[in-house]
Coordinates of C-alpha atoms in Angstrom, one line a residue:
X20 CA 4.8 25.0 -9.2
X21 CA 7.3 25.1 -6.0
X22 CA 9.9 22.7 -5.6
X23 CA 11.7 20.9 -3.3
X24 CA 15.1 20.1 -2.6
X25 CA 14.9 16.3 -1.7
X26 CA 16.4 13.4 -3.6
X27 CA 13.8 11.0 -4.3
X28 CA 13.8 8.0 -2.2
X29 CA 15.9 9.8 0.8
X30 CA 14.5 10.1 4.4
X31 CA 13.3 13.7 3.7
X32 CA 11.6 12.9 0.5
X33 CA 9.1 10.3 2.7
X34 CA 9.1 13.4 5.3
X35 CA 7.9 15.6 3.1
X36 CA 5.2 13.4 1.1
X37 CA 3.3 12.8 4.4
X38 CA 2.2 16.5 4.2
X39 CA 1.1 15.9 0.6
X40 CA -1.5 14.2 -1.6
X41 CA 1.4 12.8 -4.0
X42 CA 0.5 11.8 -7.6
X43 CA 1.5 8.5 -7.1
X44 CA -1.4 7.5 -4.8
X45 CA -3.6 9.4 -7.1
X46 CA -5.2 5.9 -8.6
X47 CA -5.7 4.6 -4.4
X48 CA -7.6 7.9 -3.3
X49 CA -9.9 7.3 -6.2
X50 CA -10.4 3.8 -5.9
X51 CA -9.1 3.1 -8.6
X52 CA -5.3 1.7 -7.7
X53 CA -5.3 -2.3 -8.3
X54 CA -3.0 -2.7 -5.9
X55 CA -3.7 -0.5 -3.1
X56 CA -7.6 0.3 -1.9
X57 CA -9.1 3.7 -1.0
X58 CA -9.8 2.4 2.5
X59 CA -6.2 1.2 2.6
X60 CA -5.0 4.6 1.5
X61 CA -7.2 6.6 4.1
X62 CA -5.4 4.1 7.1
X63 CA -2.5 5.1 6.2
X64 CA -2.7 8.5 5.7
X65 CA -5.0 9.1 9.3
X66 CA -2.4 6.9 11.1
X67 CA 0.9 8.2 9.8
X68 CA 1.8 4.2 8.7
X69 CA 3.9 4.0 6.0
X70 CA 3.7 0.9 3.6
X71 CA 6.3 -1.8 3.7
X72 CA 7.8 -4.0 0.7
X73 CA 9.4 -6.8 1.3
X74 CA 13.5 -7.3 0.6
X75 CA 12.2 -9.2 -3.2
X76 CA 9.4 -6.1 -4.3
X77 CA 12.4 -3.9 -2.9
X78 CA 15.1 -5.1 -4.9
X79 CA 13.3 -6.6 -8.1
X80 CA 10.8 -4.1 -8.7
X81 CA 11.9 -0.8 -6.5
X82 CA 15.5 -0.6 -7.3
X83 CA 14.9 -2.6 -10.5
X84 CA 12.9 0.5 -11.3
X85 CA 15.2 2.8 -10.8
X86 CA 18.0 1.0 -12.9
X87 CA 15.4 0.8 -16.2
X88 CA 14.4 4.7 -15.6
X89 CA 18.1 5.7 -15.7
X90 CA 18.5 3.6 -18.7
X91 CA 15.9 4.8 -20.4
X92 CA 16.6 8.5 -20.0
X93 CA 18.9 9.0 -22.9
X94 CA 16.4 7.0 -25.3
X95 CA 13.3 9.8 -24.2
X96 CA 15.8 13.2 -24.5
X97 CA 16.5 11.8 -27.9
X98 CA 13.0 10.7 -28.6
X99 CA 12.1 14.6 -27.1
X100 CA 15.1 16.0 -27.9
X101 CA 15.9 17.9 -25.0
X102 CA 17.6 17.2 -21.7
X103 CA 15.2 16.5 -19.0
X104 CA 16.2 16.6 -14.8
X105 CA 14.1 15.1 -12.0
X106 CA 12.6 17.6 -9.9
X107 CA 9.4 17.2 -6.7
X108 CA 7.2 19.6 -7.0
X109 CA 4.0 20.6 -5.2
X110 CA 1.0 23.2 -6.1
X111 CA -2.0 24.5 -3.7
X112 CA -4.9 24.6 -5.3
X113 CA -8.2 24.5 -4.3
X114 CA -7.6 23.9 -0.5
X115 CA -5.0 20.6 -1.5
X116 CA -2.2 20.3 -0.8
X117 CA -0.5 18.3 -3.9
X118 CA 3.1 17.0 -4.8
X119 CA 4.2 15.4 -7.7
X120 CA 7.7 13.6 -7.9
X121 CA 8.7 13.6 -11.7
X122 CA 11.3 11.2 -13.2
X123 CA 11.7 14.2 -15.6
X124 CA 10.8 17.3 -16.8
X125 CA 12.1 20.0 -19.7
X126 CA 13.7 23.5 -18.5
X127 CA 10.6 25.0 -19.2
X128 CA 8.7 22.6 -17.6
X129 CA 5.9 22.3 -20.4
X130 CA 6.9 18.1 -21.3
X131 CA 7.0 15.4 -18.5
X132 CA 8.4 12.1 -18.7
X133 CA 7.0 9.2 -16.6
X134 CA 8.8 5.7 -17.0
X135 CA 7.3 2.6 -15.8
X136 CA 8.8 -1.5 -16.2
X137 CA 7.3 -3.8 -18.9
X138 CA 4.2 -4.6 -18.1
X139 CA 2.0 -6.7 -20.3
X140 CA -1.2 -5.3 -19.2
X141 CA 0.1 -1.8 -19.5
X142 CA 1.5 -2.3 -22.7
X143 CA -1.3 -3.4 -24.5
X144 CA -3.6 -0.2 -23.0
X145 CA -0.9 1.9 -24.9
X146 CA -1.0 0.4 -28.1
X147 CA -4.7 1.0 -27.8
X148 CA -4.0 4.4 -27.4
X149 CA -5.1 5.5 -24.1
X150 CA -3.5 4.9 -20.0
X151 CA -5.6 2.9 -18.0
X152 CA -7.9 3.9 -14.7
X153 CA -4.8 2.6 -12.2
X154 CA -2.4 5.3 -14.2
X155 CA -3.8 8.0 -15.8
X156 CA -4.6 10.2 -12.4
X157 CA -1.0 10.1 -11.3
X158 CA 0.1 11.7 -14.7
X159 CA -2.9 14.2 -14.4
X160 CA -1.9 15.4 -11.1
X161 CA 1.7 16.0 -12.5
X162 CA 0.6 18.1 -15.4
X163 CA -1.6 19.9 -13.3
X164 CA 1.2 20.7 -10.7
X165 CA 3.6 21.8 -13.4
X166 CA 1.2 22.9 -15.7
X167 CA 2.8 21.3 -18.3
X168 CA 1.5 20.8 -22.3
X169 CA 1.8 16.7 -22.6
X170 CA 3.6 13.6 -21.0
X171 CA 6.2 11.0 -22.2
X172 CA 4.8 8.1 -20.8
X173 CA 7.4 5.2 -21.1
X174 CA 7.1 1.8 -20.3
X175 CA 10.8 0.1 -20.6
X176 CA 13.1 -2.4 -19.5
X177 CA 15.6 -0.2 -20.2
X178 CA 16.5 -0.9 -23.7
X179 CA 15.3 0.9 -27.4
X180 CA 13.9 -1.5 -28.7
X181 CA 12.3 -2.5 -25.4
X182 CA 11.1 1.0 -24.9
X183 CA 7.0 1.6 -25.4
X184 CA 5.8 5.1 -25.7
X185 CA 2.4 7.4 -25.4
X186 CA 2.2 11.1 -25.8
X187 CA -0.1 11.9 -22.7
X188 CA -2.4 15.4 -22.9
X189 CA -4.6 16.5 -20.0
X190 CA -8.3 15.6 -20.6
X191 CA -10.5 18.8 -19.0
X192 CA -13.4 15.7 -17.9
X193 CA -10.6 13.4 -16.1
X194 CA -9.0 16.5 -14.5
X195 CA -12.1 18.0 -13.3
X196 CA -12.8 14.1 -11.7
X197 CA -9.3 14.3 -10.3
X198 CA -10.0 17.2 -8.1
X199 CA -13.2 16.3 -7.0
X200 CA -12.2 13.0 -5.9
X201 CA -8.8 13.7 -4.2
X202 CA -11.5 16.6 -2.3
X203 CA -13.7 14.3 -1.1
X204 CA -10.6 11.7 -0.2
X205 CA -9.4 14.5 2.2
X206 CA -12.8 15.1 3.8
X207 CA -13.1 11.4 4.0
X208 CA -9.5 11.3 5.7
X209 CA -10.3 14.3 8.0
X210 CA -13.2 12.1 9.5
X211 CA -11.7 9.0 9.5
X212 CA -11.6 7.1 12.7
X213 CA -9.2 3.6 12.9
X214 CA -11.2 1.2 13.8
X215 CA -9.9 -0.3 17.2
X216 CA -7.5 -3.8 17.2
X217 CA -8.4 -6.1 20.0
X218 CA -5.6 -7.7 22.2
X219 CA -5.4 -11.2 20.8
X220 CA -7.1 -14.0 23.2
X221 CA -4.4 -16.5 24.2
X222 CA -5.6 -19.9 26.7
X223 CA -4.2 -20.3 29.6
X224 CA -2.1 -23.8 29.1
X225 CA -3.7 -26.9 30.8
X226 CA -0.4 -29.0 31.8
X227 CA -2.6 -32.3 32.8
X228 CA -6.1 -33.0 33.4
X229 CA -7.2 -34.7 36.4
X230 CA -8.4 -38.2 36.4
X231 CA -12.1 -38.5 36.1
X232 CA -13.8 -40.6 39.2
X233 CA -17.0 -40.8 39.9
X234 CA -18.3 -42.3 43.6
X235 CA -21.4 -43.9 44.1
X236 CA -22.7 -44.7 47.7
X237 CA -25.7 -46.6 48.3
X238 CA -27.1 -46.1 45.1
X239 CA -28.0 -42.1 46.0
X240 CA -25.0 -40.3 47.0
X241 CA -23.4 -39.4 44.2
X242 CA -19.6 -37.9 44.0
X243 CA -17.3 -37.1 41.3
X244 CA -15.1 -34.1 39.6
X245 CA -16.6 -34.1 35.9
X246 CA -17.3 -30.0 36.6
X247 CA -13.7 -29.7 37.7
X248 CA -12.8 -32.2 34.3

């Protein structure tokens, strides 16, 4: 793993994920992101557009985020028992070009920690014992690009008690799925034509209509503007 030497968040950080496939669109270039779609993801990515939250997702769920994750940091180096530090790191493997932007990671780089909010949905597919489709490829692609053993997967509001936790390990089958499909995502992108916006249509304004008359003389010539009407 190489890594960079961008803060999360800053104007280089989005700089340098536009040359990357980053974990956290992992879910979208498999289709399998709830929130964002595969075709939406391959726009983006051929166009160079950037997606846009509004001012509430940016400050109730963004920086929200961010508060709960530095929060719960000193619950998961207790519950790990080491210090962890945020790092981005990228890998080249297999003609991608990958990068992974981890809210934590050991010295040695063999644990991971990836914190998410309370979600009720979320929470119960942890106590069954298992991530669900829209989050299990983002924590595959960061133990690939560090190589790491297993993953603290958190999800918090910032508290212990409101702290829920699952030991993530790499699965070979899920792995092997992951790089196939974030393959054919980048073939798909490198043929990917944006399908052409028309100009909108606007009508020319019609300030008054002109009165309808209609002339009849001698019963057979006939005159009057209805066309023009």
């Amino acid at each position: 793993m190489k890594t960079l030497n961008v803060i999360t968040g800053s104007p280089e950080w989005l700089a340098a994920r536009r040359n990357y496939l980053c974990a956290s669109d992992a879910a979208a270039a498999l289709g399998l992101d709830k929130k964002t779609s595969r075709n939406q993801l391959l726009h983006m990515q051929s166009t160079g557009q950037e997606k846009e939250f509004s001012e509430w997702v940016q400050k109730n769920l963004l920086d929200r985020g961010h508060e709960i994750e530095a929060a719960t940091l000193p619950i998961v180096e207790c519950i790990i028992g080491e210090s962890l530090y945020p790092v981005i790191g990228t890998l080249e493997i297999d003609g991608l070009s990958l990068l992974a932007s981890f809210d934590g990671l050991v010295l040695d780089e063999s644990i991971s920690w990836e914190c998410k909010s309370r979600n009720a949905d979320l929470i119960a597919a942890i106590e069954a014992g298992d991530l669900p489709d829209t989050h299990w490829p983002q924590v595959e692609q960061q133990l690939l690009i560090c190589d790491g053993k297993k993953t603290l997967f958190t999800v918090s509001d910032g508290t212990e008690e409101g702290t829920v936790i699952l030991w993530y390990e790499s699965r070979p089958d899920r792995r092997k799925n992951l790089i196939a499909g974030l393959l054919q995502f980048v073939e798909d992108r490198d043929k990917y034509i944006p399908p052409e916006i028309a100009a909108p249509v606007f009508a020319a304004p019609q300030i008054a209509l002109p009165a309808v008359f209609v002339q009849v003389s001698g019963g057979v010539s006939v005159q009057d503007n209805l066309s023009a009407f």
